GROMACS .gro file of C-alpha atoms in nm:
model
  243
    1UNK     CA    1   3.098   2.625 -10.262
    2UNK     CA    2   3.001   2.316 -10.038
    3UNK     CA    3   2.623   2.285  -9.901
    4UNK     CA    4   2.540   2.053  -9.628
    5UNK     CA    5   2.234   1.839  -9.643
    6UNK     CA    6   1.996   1.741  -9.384
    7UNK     CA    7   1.770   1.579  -9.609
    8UNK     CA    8   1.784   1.210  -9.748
    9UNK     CA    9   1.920   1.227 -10.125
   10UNK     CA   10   1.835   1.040 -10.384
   11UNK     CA   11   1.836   0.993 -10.754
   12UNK     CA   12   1.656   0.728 -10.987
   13UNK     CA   13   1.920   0.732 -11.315
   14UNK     CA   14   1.646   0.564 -11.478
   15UNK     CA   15   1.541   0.927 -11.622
   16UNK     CA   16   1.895   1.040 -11.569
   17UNK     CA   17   1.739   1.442 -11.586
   18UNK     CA   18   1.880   1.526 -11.250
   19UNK     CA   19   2.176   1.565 -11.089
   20UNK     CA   20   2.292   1.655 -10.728
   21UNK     CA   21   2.606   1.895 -10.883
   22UNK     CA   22   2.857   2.018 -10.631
   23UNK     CA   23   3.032   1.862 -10.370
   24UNK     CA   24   2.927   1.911 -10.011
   25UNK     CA   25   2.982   1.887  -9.676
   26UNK     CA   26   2.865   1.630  -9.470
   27UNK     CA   27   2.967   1.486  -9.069
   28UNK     CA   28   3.091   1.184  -8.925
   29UNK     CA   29   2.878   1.051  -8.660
   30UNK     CA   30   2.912   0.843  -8.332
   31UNK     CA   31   2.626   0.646  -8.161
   32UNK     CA   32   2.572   0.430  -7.852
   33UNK     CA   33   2.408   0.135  -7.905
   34UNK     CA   34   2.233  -0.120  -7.635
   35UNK     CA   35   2.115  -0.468  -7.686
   36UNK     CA   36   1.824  -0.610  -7.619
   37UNK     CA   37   1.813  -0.958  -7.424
   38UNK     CA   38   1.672  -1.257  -7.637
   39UNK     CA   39   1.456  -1.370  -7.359
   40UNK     CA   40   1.211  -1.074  -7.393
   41UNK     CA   41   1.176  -1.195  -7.746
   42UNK     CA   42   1.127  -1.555  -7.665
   43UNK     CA   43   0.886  -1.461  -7.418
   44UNK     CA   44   0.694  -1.230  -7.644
   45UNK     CA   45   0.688  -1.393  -7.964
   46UNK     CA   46   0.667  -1.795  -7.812
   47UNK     CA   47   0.475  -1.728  -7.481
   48UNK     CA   48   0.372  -2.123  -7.526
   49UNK     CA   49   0.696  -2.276  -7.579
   50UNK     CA   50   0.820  -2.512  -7.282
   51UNK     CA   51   1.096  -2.678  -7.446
   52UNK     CA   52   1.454  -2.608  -7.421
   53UNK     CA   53   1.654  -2.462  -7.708
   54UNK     CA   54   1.857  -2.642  -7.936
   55UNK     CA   55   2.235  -2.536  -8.040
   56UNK     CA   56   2.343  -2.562  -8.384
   57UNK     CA   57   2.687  -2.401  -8.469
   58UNK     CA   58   2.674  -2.060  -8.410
   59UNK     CA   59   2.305  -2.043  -8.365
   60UNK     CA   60   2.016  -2.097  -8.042
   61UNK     CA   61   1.706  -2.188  -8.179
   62UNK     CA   62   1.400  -2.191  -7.929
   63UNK     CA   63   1.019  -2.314  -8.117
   64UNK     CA   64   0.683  -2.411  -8.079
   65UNK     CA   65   0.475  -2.596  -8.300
   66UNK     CA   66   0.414  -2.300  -8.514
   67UNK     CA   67   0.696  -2.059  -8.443
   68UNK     CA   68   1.041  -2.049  -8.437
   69UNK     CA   69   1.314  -1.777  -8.370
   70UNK     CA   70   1.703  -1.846  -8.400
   71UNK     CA   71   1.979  -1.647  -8.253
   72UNK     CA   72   2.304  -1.581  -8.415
   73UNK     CA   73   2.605  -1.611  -8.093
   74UNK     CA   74   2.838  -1.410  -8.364
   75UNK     CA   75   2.652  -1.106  -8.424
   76UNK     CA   76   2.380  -1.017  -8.218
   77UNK     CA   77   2.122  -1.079  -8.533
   78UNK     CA   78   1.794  -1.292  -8.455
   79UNK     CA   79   1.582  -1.449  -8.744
   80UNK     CA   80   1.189  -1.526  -8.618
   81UNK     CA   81   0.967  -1.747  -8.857
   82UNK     CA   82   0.552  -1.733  -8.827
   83UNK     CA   83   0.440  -1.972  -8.978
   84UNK     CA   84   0.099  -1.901  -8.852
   85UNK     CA   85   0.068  -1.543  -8.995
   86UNK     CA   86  -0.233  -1.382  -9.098
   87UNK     CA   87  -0.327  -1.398  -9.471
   88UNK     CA   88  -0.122  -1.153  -9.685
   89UNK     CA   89  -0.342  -0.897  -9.859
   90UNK     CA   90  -0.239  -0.873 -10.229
   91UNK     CA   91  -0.324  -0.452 -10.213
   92UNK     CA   92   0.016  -0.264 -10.190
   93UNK     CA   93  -0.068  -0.013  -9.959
   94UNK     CA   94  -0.278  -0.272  -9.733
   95UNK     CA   95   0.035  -0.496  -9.738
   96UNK     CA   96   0.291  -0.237  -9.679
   97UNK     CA   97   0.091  -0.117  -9.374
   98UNK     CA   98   0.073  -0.467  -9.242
   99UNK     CA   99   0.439  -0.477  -9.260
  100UNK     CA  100   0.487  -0.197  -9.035
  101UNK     CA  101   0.223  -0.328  -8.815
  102UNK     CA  102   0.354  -0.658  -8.788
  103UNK     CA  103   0.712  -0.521  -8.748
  104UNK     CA  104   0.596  -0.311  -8.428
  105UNK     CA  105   0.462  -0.586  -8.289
  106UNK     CA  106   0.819  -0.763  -8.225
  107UNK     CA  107   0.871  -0.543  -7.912
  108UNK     CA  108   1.155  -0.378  -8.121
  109UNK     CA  109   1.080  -0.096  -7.825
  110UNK     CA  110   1.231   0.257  -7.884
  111UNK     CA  111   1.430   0.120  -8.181
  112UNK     CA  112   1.143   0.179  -8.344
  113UNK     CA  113   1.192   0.576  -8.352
  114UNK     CA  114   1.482   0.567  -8.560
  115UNK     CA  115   1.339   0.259  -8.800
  116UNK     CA  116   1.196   0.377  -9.145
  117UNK     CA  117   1.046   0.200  -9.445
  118UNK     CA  118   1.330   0.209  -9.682
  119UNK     CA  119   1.261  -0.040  -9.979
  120UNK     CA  120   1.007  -0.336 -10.084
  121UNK     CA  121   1.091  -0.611 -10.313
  122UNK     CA  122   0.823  -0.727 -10.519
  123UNK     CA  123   0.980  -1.027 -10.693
  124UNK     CA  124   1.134  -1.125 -10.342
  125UNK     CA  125   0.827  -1.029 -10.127
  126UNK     CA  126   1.011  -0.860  -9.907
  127UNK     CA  127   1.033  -0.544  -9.702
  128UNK     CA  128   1.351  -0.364  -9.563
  129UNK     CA  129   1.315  -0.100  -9.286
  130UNK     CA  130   1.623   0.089  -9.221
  131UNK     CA  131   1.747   0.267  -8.901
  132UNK     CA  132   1.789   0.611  -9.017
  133UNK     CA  133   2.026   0.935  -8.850
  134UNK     CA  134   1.978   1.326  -8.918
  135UNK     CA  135   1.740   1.195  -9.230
  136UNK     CA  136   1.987   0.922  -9.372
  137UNK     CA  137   1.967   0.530  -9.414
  138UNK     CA  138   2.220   0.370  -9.223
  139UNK     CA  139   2.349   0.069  -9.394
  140UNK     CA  140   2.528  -0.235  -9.169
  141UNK     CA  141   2.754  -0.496  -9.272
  142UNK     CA  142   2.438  -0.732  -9.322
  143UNK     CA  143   2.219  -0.717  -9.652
  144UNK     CA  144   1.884  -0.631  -9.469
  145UNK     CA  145   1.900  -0.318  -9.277
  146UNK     CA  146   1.728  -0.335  -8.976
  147UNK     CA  147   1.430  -0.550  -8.977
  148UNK     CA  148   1.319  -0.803  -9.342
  149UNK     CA  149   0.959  -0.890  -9.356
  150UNK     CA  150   0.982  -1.171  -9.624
  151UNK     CA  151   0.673  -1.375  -9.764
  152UNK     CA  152   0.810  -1.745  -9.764
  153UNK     CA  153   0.426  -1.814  -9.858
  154UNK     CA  154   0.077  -1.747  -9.819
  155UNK     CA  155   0.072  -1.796  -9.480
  156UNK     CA  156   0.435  -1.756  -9.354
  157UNK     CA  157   0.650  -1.459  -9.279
  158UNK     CA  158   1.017  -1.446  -9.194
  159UNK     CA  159   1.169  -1.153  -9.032
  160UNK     CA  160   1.512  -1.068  -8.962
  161UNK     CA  161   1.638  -0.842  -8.719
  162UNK     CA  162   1.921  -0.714  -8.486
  163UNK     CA  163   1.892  -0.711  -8.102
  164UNK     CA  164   2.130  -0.374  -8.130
  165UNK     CA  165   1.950  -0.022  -8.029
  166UNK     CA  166   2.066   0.250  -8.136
  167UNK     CA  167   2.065   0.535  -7.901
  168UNK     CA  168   2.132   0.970  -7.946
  169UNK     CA  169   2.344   1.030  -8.218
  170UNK     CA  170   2.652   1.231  -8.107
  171UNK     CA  171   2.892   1.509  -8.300
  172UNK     CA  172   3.214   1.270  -8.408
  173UNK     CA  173   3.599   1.390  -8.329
  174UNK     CA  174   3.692   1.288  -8.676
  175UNK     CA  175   3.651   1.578  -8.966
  176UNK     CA  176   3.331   1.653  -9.184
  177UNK     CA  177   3.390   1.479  -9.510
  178UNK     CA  178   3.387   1.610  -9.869
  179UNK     CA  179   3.145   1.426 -10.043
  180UNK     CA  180   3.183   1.424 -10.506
  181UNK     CA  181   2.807   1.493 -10.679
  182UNK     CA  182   2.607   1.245 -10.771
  183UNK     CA  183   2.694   1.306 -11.152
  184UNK     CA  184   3.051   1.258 -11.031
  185UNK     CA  185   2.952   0.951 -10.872
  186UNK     CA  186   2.788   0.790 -11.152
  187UNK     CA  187   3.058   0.943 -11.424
  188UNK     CA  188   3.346   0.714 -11.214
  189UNK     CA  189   3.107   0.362 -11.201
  190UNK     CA  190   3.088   0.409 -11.571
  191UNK     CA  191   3.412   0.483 -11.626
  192UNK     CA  192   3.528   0.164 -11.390
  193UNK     CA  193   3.348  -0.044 -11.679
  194UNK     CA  194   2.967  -0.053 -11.448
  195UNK     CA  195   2.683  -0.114 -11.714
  196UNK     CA  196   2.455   0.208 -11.698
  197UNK     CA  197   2.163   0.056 -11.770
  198UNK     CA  198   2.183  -0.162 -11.399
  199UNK     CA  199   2.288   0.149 -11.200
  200UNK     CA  200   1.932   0.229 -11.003
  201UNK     CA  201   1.870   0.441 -10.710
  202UNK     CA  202   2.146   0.654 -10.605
  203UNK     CA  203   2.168   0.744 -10.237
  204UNK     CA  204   2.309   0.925  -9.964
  205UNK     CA  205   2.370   0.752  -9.614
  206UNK     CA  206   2.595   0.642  -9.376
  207UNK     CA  207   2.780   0.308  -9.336
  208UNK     CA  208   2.801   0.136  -8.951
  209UNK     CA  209   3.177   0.052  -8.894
  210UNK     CA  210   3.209  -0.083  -8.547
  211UNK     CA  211   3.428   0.137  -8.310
  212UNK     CA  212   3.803  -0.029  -8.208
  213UNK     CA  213   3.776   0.154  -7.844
  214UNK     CA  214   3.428   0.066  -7.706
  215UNK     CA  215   3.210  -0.288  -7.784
  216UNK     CA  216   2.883  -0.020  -7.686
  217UNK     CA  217   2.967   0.246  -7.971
  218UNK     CA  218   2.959   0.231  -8.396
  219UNK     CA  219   3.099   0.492  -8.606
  220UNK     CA  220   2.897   0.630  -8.900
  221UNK     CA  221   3.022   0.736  -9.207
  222UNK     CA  222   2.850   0.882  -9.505
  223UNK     CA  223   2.885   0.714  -9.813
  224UNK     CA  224   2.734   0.708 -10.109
  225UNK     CA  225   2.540   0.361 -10.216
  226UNK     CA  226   2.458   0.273 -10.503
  227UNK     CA  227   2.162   0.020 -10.634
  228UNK     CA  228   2.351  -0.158 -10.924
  229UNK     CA  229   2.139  -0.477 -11.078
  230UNK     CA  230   1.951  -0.484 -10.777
  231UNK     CA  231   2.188  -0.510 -10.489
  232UNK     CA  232   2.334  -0.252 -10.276
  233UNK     CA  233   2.694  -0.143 -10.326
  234UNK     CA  234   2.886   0.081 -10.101
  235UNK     CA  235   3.077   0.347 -10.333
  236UNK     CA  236   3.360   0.320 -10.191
  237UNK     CA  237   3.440  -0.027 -10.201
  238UNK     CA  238   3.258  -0.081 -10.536
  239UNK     CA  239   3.542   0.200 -10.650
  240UNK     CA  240   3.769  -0.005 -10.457
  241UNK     CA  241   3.835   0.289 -10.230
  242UNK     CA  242   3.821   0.094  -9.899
  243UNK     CA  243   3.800   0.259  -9.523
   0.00000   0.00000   0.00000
């Protein structure tokens, strides 16, 4: 008997009490995605900046005395330094909810609806919001989600974000996948030679794999990821089961 989730799930082993334990059923997705143009961004985040950007590599970099944001030409990513920020309050809750405030404020527009709070790093000082679909993370080929909010210092913050909006999910042609419990998940890792004791969060969501037929749409498959000594492994590839 197969049930299909709509809810995000996930386990902390850490207690290793509970246990997702039958397989279920859960769908393929497709989504459109749009990109935003990097001169909104250059015009919101360095209204004062009259020089001309500079090229290195792969990478346009446009800065003013205090700011600085980079493009990657590869991959549609952008990385904007403040170095100018406002001081970083050392209460969780305060900081957390300047994160989110701070993040809004990139003119991330109606991305923004489908961007979550997903994780926060206190030994890196960092904070990963995820685009999310039907109620599960989406992870990408990069290592932070959506948007980063990272603490270089007291008074600096580095964010890193895609230009790439994701629009209305839609029902994919491929089949609904069988997905193994999350006992069965953490049974094989072990049994692959994986140390128990780094296996962390265990969770459901659905990796971006970019379409061969259209530049504009990203296939979504679900996929099990697992936090193993702090870094995010897909389950599949980590089991060397690969796409």
């Amino acid at each position: 008997m197969y049930v299909r989730f709509q809810l995000t799930l996930a386990l902390k082993i850490k207690s290793l009490q509970w246990y997702l334990p039958k397989a279920f059923i859960c769908p393929n997705i497709v989504i459109y995605i749009t990109l935003l143009h990097r001169t909104f961004f250059v015009n919101r985040l360095l209204p004062e900046s009259n020089t001309s950007p500079k090229r290195h590599r792969d990478t346009t970099i446009y800065s003013d005395q205090d700011k600085r944001i980079s493009f990657n030409d590869k991959n549609n990513e952008a990385t904007y330094m403040d170095s100018m920020a406002n001081s970083i309050s050392s209460d969780l809750s305060q900081f957390l909810f300047q994160a989110y405030k701070n993040v809004s404020n990139l003119g991330l527009g109606n991305n923004l609806n489908s961007i979550r709070y997903f994780s926060y790093d206190d030994k890196n000082t960092d904070v990963i919001y995820r685009n999310y679909v039907e109620g599960f993370p989406i992870f990408d080929n990069n290592s932070y989600g959506a948007v980063q909010m990272k603490i270089i210092d007291n008074v600096s913050v580095r964010y890193n974000f895609s230009l790439d909006v994701l629009q209305t999910p839609l029902p994919s042609k491929k089949k609904d996948l069988k997905m193994i419990s999350t006992k069965q998940v953490m049974n094989n890792l072990i049994s692959l030679g994986y140390d128990k004791k780094k296996i962390g969060t265990i969770e459901l969501g659905y990796q971006s794999i970019k379409s061969n037929s259209s530049d504009i749409l990203i296939n979504l498959k679900p996929t099990w990821f697992v936090q193993y000594n702090g870094k995010w492994l897909n389950y599949n590839k980590a089991t060397q089961n690969q796409y």
